[in-house]
Amino acid sequence: MRQLFAIAAAAGFIAASAQAGPGPDEDQLEIDGLKIVTEVKAPDDHPLDVIYSGWRFRTDETQSLQMDDFENPAMVAVEYGIELWDTPAGTSNKSCADCHGDVEDMAGLKAITPKWDEAAGAPLTLEDLVNRSIKEHQGGEGWKWESAEMLAMTALIGMQSRGMPVNVQSDGPMADWVEKGKDLYYTRVGQLDMSCANCHEDNNGQYIRADHLSQGNTNGFPTYRFKWQGLGSLHRRFSGCMKNIRAQPFKRGSDEFTALEIYLATRGAGLGVESPSVRN
Amino acid sequence: MPRKICAAAIVTAIGLTGEAWAGTISPDSVEFEDGAIAASLTGVAGNAETGRKVFANRKQGNCLACHQNEDLRAEPFHGEVGPMMDGVADRWTEAELRGIVVNSKMTFDGTIMPSFYRTTNGARPLEKFEGKTILTAEQVEDVVAYLLTLKD
């Protein structure tokens, strides 16, 4: 009965939705011949049976935009990223390309970040790594977390890992960070008093008003969202989810959000990197 | 002068949470019995018509985010997270319904459903909601009056 009603409601009101109803759909993601894993059997100690990419919870229309780079609205930013990669800047007057060569050499990086950094004694996100290189090697200022430049560069570098399985280190010095992220994931916050788990673990596959809840995986970031009319970072998404439950978000780039990012990456291990993905 | 402004601000703030009215039970002094609350929070019966609006309004109850409800079928986007509201008044008494809306956790252990008349919810509330209830006592009574109309 509940399901029937949901299907009727979705068909009537969510014009864009072709595969309404609970749960992920059966569609398979392929971009220009590259198959991307959107479904992995979860390990035994995982709270879910099967891990799904958020792509599997989106409408056919949204899904199709991500299946073709000519239609993917994030590609404008990727173009800008290429321009930045090749433009000399900073006191060194060198471009990223001058030191790193082709950006394709960055393949694999997105799949393993945040990664432990011995010198920093902390894990570094992709944003941290970009800024460190700009500051230490290029002699520049670094970019703001949510700036057009940072989003363009993380989208471009992220894209080089497309299809590679998310594989962030969770043991050794990272174990504490995984634990910390897990704590945050299960802590109820905000006036609405909810945890990430309430929505993304307990109720994924259900509609919460107009939104089809996914498992909240991170393999697609940075993401182009219609709501944002542009690219946004994972930490922006965290911030939005917290504000929705009327909680004061942590700052982008904070230890808290980095810990959440690490924990979520370990929860979604094995999913293919989709950066830059398209979501509503 | 600044003191006056400050006092005025406090008065408005209290006014907004609806706690200033005599006879209204404050969030801290609500008494539960097995999750239920016998007495009206305001001392009077709520208005079901207003309650219907509070139930649907995204900035107020937003109950439709989680509950389907035939009576509000014309409203787009019903959620599927909680049970269907049809016939809810046949399943629960007025006192039980009031208890569920005020603090659902007293009836359903660990539920996702927010507690609508409680000031001590999750950590880190956004500043503008700090120490405030989601609904006023009047709104709770209005929603309860509305729920009581939902019979099979």
XYZ file of C-alpha atoms in Angstrom:
432
model
C 0.000 0.000 0.000
C 2.711 2.441 0.981
C 4.654 1.499 -2.090
C 1.686 1.839 -4.395
C 0.966 5.253 -3.066
C 4.548 6.323 -3.429
C 4.610 5.240 -7.035
C 1.401 7.110 -7.728
C 2.672 10.189 -5.940
C 5.982 10.116 -7.718
C 4.423 9.564 -11.128
C 2.024 12.403 -10.557
C 4.260 14.963 -8.996
C 7.819 14.200 -9.903
C 7.503 14.625 -13.602
C 11.179 13.872 -14.158
C 11.056 10.547 -12.371
C 10.765 7.505 -14.532
C 11.816 4.826 -12.054
C 10.055 5.959 -8.928
C 9.611 3.812 -5.879
C 11.814 2.746 -3.072
C 15.373 1.665 -3.452
C 18.013 2.188 -6.102
C 17.166 1.427 -9.723
C 18.748 -1.187 -11.976
C 20.474 1.183 -14.395
C 24.155 0.788 -15.182
C 26.570 3.671 -15.519
C 28.784 3.878 -18.558
C 30.517 7.039 -19.740
C 31.981 6.943 -23.255
C 32.476 3.204 -23.047
C 33.956 3.296 -19.546
C 31.891 1.151 -17.164
C 31.667 2.568 -13.652
C 30.799 0.375 -10.681
C 27.728 1.781 -8.877
C 26.999 -1.293 -6.763
C 29.250 -3.399 -4.550
C 28.450 -6.152 -2.131
C 29.257 -4.789 1.302
C 31.772 -6.539 3.557
C 30.347 -8.495 6.513
C 30.970 -5.819 9.114
C 29.228 -3.144 7.017
C 25.852 -1.846 8.241
C 24.363 -2.225 4.747
C 24.140 -5.307 2.510
C 24.887 -3.605 -0.751
C 26.665 -0.296 -1.290
C 25.168 1.883 -4.032
C 26.307 5.072 -5.657
C 23.943 8.045 -5.349
C 23.659 7.894 -9.141
C 21.407 4.842 -8.791
C 18.845 6.900 -6.858
C 18.508 9.700 -9.373
C 15.970 10.031 -12.175
C 16.724 8.764 -15.686
C 17.023 12.349 -16.877
C 19.617 13.268 -14.257
C 21.439 9.981 -14.790
C 21.676 10.477 -18.536
C 23.385 13.865 -18.169
C 26.238 12.123 -16.420
C 26.518 9.417 -19.071
C 27.652 11.799 -21.757
C 30.444 14.317 -21.218
C 28.965 16.613 -23.859
C 25.862 16.917 -21.737
C 27.498 16.882 -18.325
C 27.167 20.493 -17.135
C 30.279 20.098 -14.973
C 32.488 19.938 -18.044
C 32.616 23.728 -18.343
C 34.464 23.717 -15.024
C 36.727 20.901 -16.173
C 37.677 23.037 -19.198
C 38.538 25.849 -16.808
C 40.579 23.370 -14.801
C 42.628 22.500 -17.885
C 43.261 26.193 -18.474
C 44.439 26.621 -14.873
C 46.634 23.527 -15.144
C 48.453 25.092 -18.065
C 48.683 28.684 -16.808
C 51.915 29.861 -15.129
C 51.263 31.554 -11.809
C 52.778 32.459 -8.444
C 56.314 33.626 -7.684
C 57.737 30.662 -9.597
C 55.759 31.661 -12.677
C 55.328 27.971 -13.389
C 52.174 26.119 -14.316
C 51.034 22.837 -12.795
C 51.915 21.273 -16.151
C 55.507 22.525 -15.899
C 56.091 20.283 -12.893
C 53.552 17.508 -13.318
C 53.288 17.169 -17.080
C 50.022 15.776 -18.283
C 47.149 15.907 -15.793
C 46.506 12.250 -16.663
C 49.410 11.469 -14.361
C 47.042 12.358 -11.528
C 45.044 9.191 -12.249
C 44.385 7.294 -9.031
C 44.805 10.205 -6.647
C 41.120 10.959 -6.137
C 40.410 7.314 -5.315
C 42.811 7.374 -2.351
C 42.222 10.813 -0.861
C 42.040 11.947 1.864
C 45.420 10.335 2.418
C 47.770 10.273 5.342
C 50.615 12.760 5.176
C 53.596 12.040 7.346
C 54.935 15.594 7.295
C 51.602 17.128 8.248
C 50.861 14.370 10.760
C 47.328 14.450 9.415
C 45.288 13.239 6.473
C 45.077 15.647 3.556
C 42.079 16.053 1.279
C 42.486 16.650 -2.445
C 41.827 20.345 -1.780
C 44.621 20.369 0.840
C 47.024 18.704 -1.574
C 46.260 21.192 -4.352
C 46.793 24.148 -2.050
C 49.967 22.745 -0.593
C 51.442 22.363 -4.040
C 50.397 25.874 -5.041
C 51.942 27.336 -1.897
C 55.092 25.240 -1.649
C 55.970 24.741 -5.283
C 54.265 27.398 -7.330
C 54.681 30.189 -4.825
C 51.029 31.148 -4.895
C 48.380 31.925 -2.316
C 46.225 28.856 -2.648
C 42.532 28.823 -3.452
C 39.500 29.097 -1.231
C 37.749 25.775 -0.612
C 34.616 26.565 -2.597
C 36.186 28.853 -5.214
C 35.612 28.312 -8.930
C 39.339 27.541 -9.252
C 39.395 24.864 -6.550
C 36.214 23.231 -7.847
C 37.552 23.258 -11.400
C 40.877 21.746 -10.357
C 39.406 19.055 -8.090
C 36.926 18.161 -10.846
C 39.735 17.886 -13.393
C 42.037 15.869 -11.129
C 39.109 13.791 -9.847
C 38.088 12.922 -13.378
C 41.454 11.268 -14.024
C 40.427 8.547 -11.552
C 37.056 7.893 -13.119
C 36.000 4.298 -12.741
C 38.734 3.463 -10.260
C 37.491 1.968 -6.999
C 37.360 4.241 -3.959
C 40.153 2.935 -1.778
C 41.032 5.279 1.062
C 43.390 3.992 3.749
C 41.545 3.124 6.936
C 44.220 1.490 9.085
C 47.392 2.737 10.762
C 47.289 6.441 11.545
C 43.984 6.756 9.625
C 42.112 4.494 12.037
C 41.534 7.304 14.563
C 40.108 9.506 11.836
C 37.765 6.768 10.662
C 36.545 6.414 14.252
C 36.086 10.132 14.650
C 34.130 10.306 11.387
C 32.000 7.392 12.474
C 31.151 9.151 15.739
C 30.029 12.221 13.840
C 28.014 10.080 11.437
C 25.966 8.561 14.223
C 25.610 11.667 16.408
C 22.224 13.364 16.371
C 22.522 17.057 15.715
C 20.396 20.103 15.161
C 16.956 21.122 16.274
C 15.541 18.244 14.213
C 17.806 15.923 16.164
C 18.935 13.586 13.414
C 22.155 11.821 12.508
C 23.467 11.124 9.024
C 22.591 7.485 9.686
C 18.905 8.285 10.306
C 18.540 9.333 6.685
C 21.296 7.601 4.710
C 21.566 4.278 6.554
C 18.073 3.663 7.953
C 15.986 5.282 5.241
C 17.945 5.227 2.015
C 15.707 4.305 -0.877
C 12.739 6.145 0.660
C 11.413 9.505 -0.320
C 11.706 12.264 2.260
C 9.216 14.654 0.791
C 10.530 15.300 -2.770
C 13.978 13.826 -2.165
C 14.906 10.242 -2.918
C 17.360 9.370 -0.166
C 20.578 7.703 -1.273
C 23.210 6.131 0.940
C 25.107 9.416 0.933
C 28.219 8.106 -0.768
C 31.074 10.351 -1.802
C 32.373 8.838 -5.032
C 30.905 11.549 -7.257
C 32.381 14.730 -5.802
C 32.806 17.461 -6.720
C 29.240 17.294 -7.952
C 27.210 19.431 -10.310
C 23.880 20.051 -8.609
C 20.894 21.658 -10.304
C 20.033 23.204 -6.972
C 23.441 24.862 -6.824
C 23.463 25.604 -10.544
C 27.086 24.687 -10.481
C 29.741 22.473 -8.968
C 30.034 22.056 -5.228
C 32.414 20.285 -2.890
C 31.635 17.344 -0.647
C 32.009 19.583 2.394
C 29.382 21.910 0.944
C 27.040 18.927 0.741
C 27.775 18.021 4.384
C 27.053 21.602 5.304
C 23.725 21.549 3.444
C 22.606 18.321 5.100
C 23.452 19.750 8.517
C 21.605 22.994 7.876
C 18.554 21.053 6.722
C 18.310 19.512 10.135
C 18.956 22.944 11.632
C 22.426 22.109 12.879
C 25.380 24.480 12.833
C 27.684 22.973 10.200
C 31.399 22.532 10.737
C 33.667 24.591 8.518
C 34.749 23.348 5.124
C 38.181 21.807 5.480
C 37.743 21.355 9.249
C 39.049 18.227 10.967
C 35.433 17.194 11.548
C 34.476 17.288 7.885
C 37.753 15.654 6.876
C 37.052 12.845 9.348
C 33.519 12.448 7.956
C 34.941 12.392 4.433
C 37.373 9.631 5.398
C 34.741 7.571 7.181
C 32.295 7.871 4.288
C 34.996 6.891 1.814
C 35.666 3.705 3.786
C 31.898 3.032 3.915
C 31.686 3.435 0.156
C 34.910 1.562 -0.650
C 34.852 -0.177 -4.011
C 32.418 2.189 -5.731
C 33.818 3.700 -8.911
C 34.953 7.319 -8.834
C 32.422 9.377 -10.842
C 33.852 12.861 -10.463
C 32.374 15.144 -11.582
C 28.927 13.644 -11.061
C 25.508 15.178 -11.694
C 22.850 15.283 -8.998
C 19.643 17.214 -8.463
C 18.606 53.278 25.076
C 20.453 50.062 24.169
C 18.867 48.472 27.246
C 15.409 49.221 25.944
C 16.167 47.712 22.572
C 17.510 44.663 24.301
C 14.382 44.303 26.435
C 12.173 44.673 23.390
C 14.162 41.966 21.635
C 13.706 39.603 24.551
C 9.977 40.208 24.621
C 9.702 39.410 20.911
C 11.834 36.336 21.307
C 9.646 34.994 24.091
C 6.548 35.952 22.151
C 7.741 33.915 19.210
C 8.152 30.718 21.152
C 4.738 31.260 22.640
C 5.915 30.612 26.161
C 4.844 33.946 27.533
C 1.158 33.167 27.627
C -0.315 32.345 30.985
C -1.654 28.825 31.237
C 0.737 27.414 28.659
C 2.819 24.478 29.807
C 6.486 25.181 29.063
C 8.596 22.543 27.290
C 10.444 21.752 30.524
C 7.344 21.131 32.594
C 5.498 18.780 30.265
C 4.473 15.619 32.107
C 4.422 12.284 30.334
C 2.691 9.098 31.342
C 3.778 6.147 29.223
C 4.671 8.580 26.446
C 1.244 10.251 26.580
C 0.324 13.754 27.750
C -3.165 14.063 29.190
C -3.660 17.813 29.389
C -3.711 20.323 26.552
C -0.465 22.341 26.514
C -2.444 25.547 26.205
C -5.393 24.618 28.376
C -7.720 24.824 25.414
C -8.498 22.647 22.395
C -6.551 23.255 19.188
C -7.881 24.294 15.807
C -7.894 21.390 13.343
C -8.005 23.648 10.271
C -4.846 25.467 11.363
C -3.320 22.142 12.367
C -3.822 20.832 8.847
C -1.728 23.715 7.543
C 0.964 23.270 10.184
C 1.148 19.574 9.241
C 1.893 20.393 5.607
C 3.963 23.575 5.976
C 7.660 22.957 5.323
C 8.769 25.594 7.813
C 6.452 24.340 10.561
C 5.513 20.687 11.106
C 6.605 19.484 7.671
C 5.045 16.208 8.746
C 4.395 15.390 5.084
C 8.142 15.077 4.633
C 7.837 11.684 6.274
C 4.133 10.789 6.454
C 1.677 10.120 3.643
C -1.829 11.317 4.223
C -4.808 10.908 1.891
C -6.487 14.011 3.259
C -3.603 16.134 1.962
C -3.280 14.350 -1.331
C -3.443 17.614 -3.259
C -0.130 18.620 -1.662
C 2.819 17.431 -3.724
C 5.558 15.231 -2.300
C 4.545 13.007 0.539
C 7.387 11.183 2.238
C 7.693 7.484 2.998
C 9.888 7.535 6.077
C 7.096 7.211 8.670
C 3.744 5.397 8.765
C 0.684 6.518 6.808
C -1.443 8.990 8.785
C -4.828 7.703 7.584
C -6.841 6.403 10.527
C -4.217 7.520 13.020
C -6.946 8.695 15.431
C -8.295 5.120 15.554
C -4.896 3.820 16.592
C -3.937 6.393 19.223
C -5.749 8.440 21.859
C -5.570 12.209 22.018
C -3.117 12.050 24.916
C -0.896 9.587 23.045
C -0.912 11.700 19.899
C 0.035 14.776 21.930
C 2.899 12.823 23.474
C 4.131 11.658 20.059
C 4.142 15.175 18.626
C 5.724 16.772 21.699
C 8.459 14.169 22.090
C 8.217 11.138 19.832
C 11.188 9.507 21.571
C 9.037 8.865 24.649
C 6.877 6.549 22.528
C 9.315 5.299 19.879
C 12.774 4.683 21.222
C 15.456 6.147 18.985
C 13.041 7.283 16.286
C 14.081 9.569 13.433
C 10.962 11.657 14.097
C 11.831 15.060 15.562
C 10.469 16.135 18.953
C 8.389 19.174 18.184
C 8.009 20.681 21.650
C 11.353 20.229 23.312
C 14.221 22.674 23.678
C 16.954 20.099 24.230
C 17.266 18.404 20.872
C 20.454 17.465 19.014
C 23.847 19.094 19.545
C 24.956 22.201 17.632
C 21.569 23.731 16.814
C 21.727 26.625 14.362
C 21.865 29.792 16.418
C 18.454 31.051 15.416
C 16.823 27.841 16.679
C 18.822 27.538 19.871
C 16.646 26.959 22.935
C 13.524 27.082 20.773
C 10.914 24.458 20.133
C 10.060 23.496 16.536
C 6.373 24.179 17.096
C 4.661 26.448 19.626
C 2.287 24.993 22.207
C -0.631 26.339 20.141
C 0.673 24.701 16.987
C 1.102 21.381 18.778
C -2.507 21.537 19.951
C -3.658 22.493 16.453
C -1.799 19.508 14.958
C -3.245 17.188 17.601
C -6.751 18.496 16.833
C -6.079 17.828 13.147
C -4.737 14.308 13.759
C -7.925 13.545 15.712
C -9.920 14.136 12.514
C -8.011 11.368 10.708
C -10.332 8.403 11.247
C -10.895 5.443 8.957
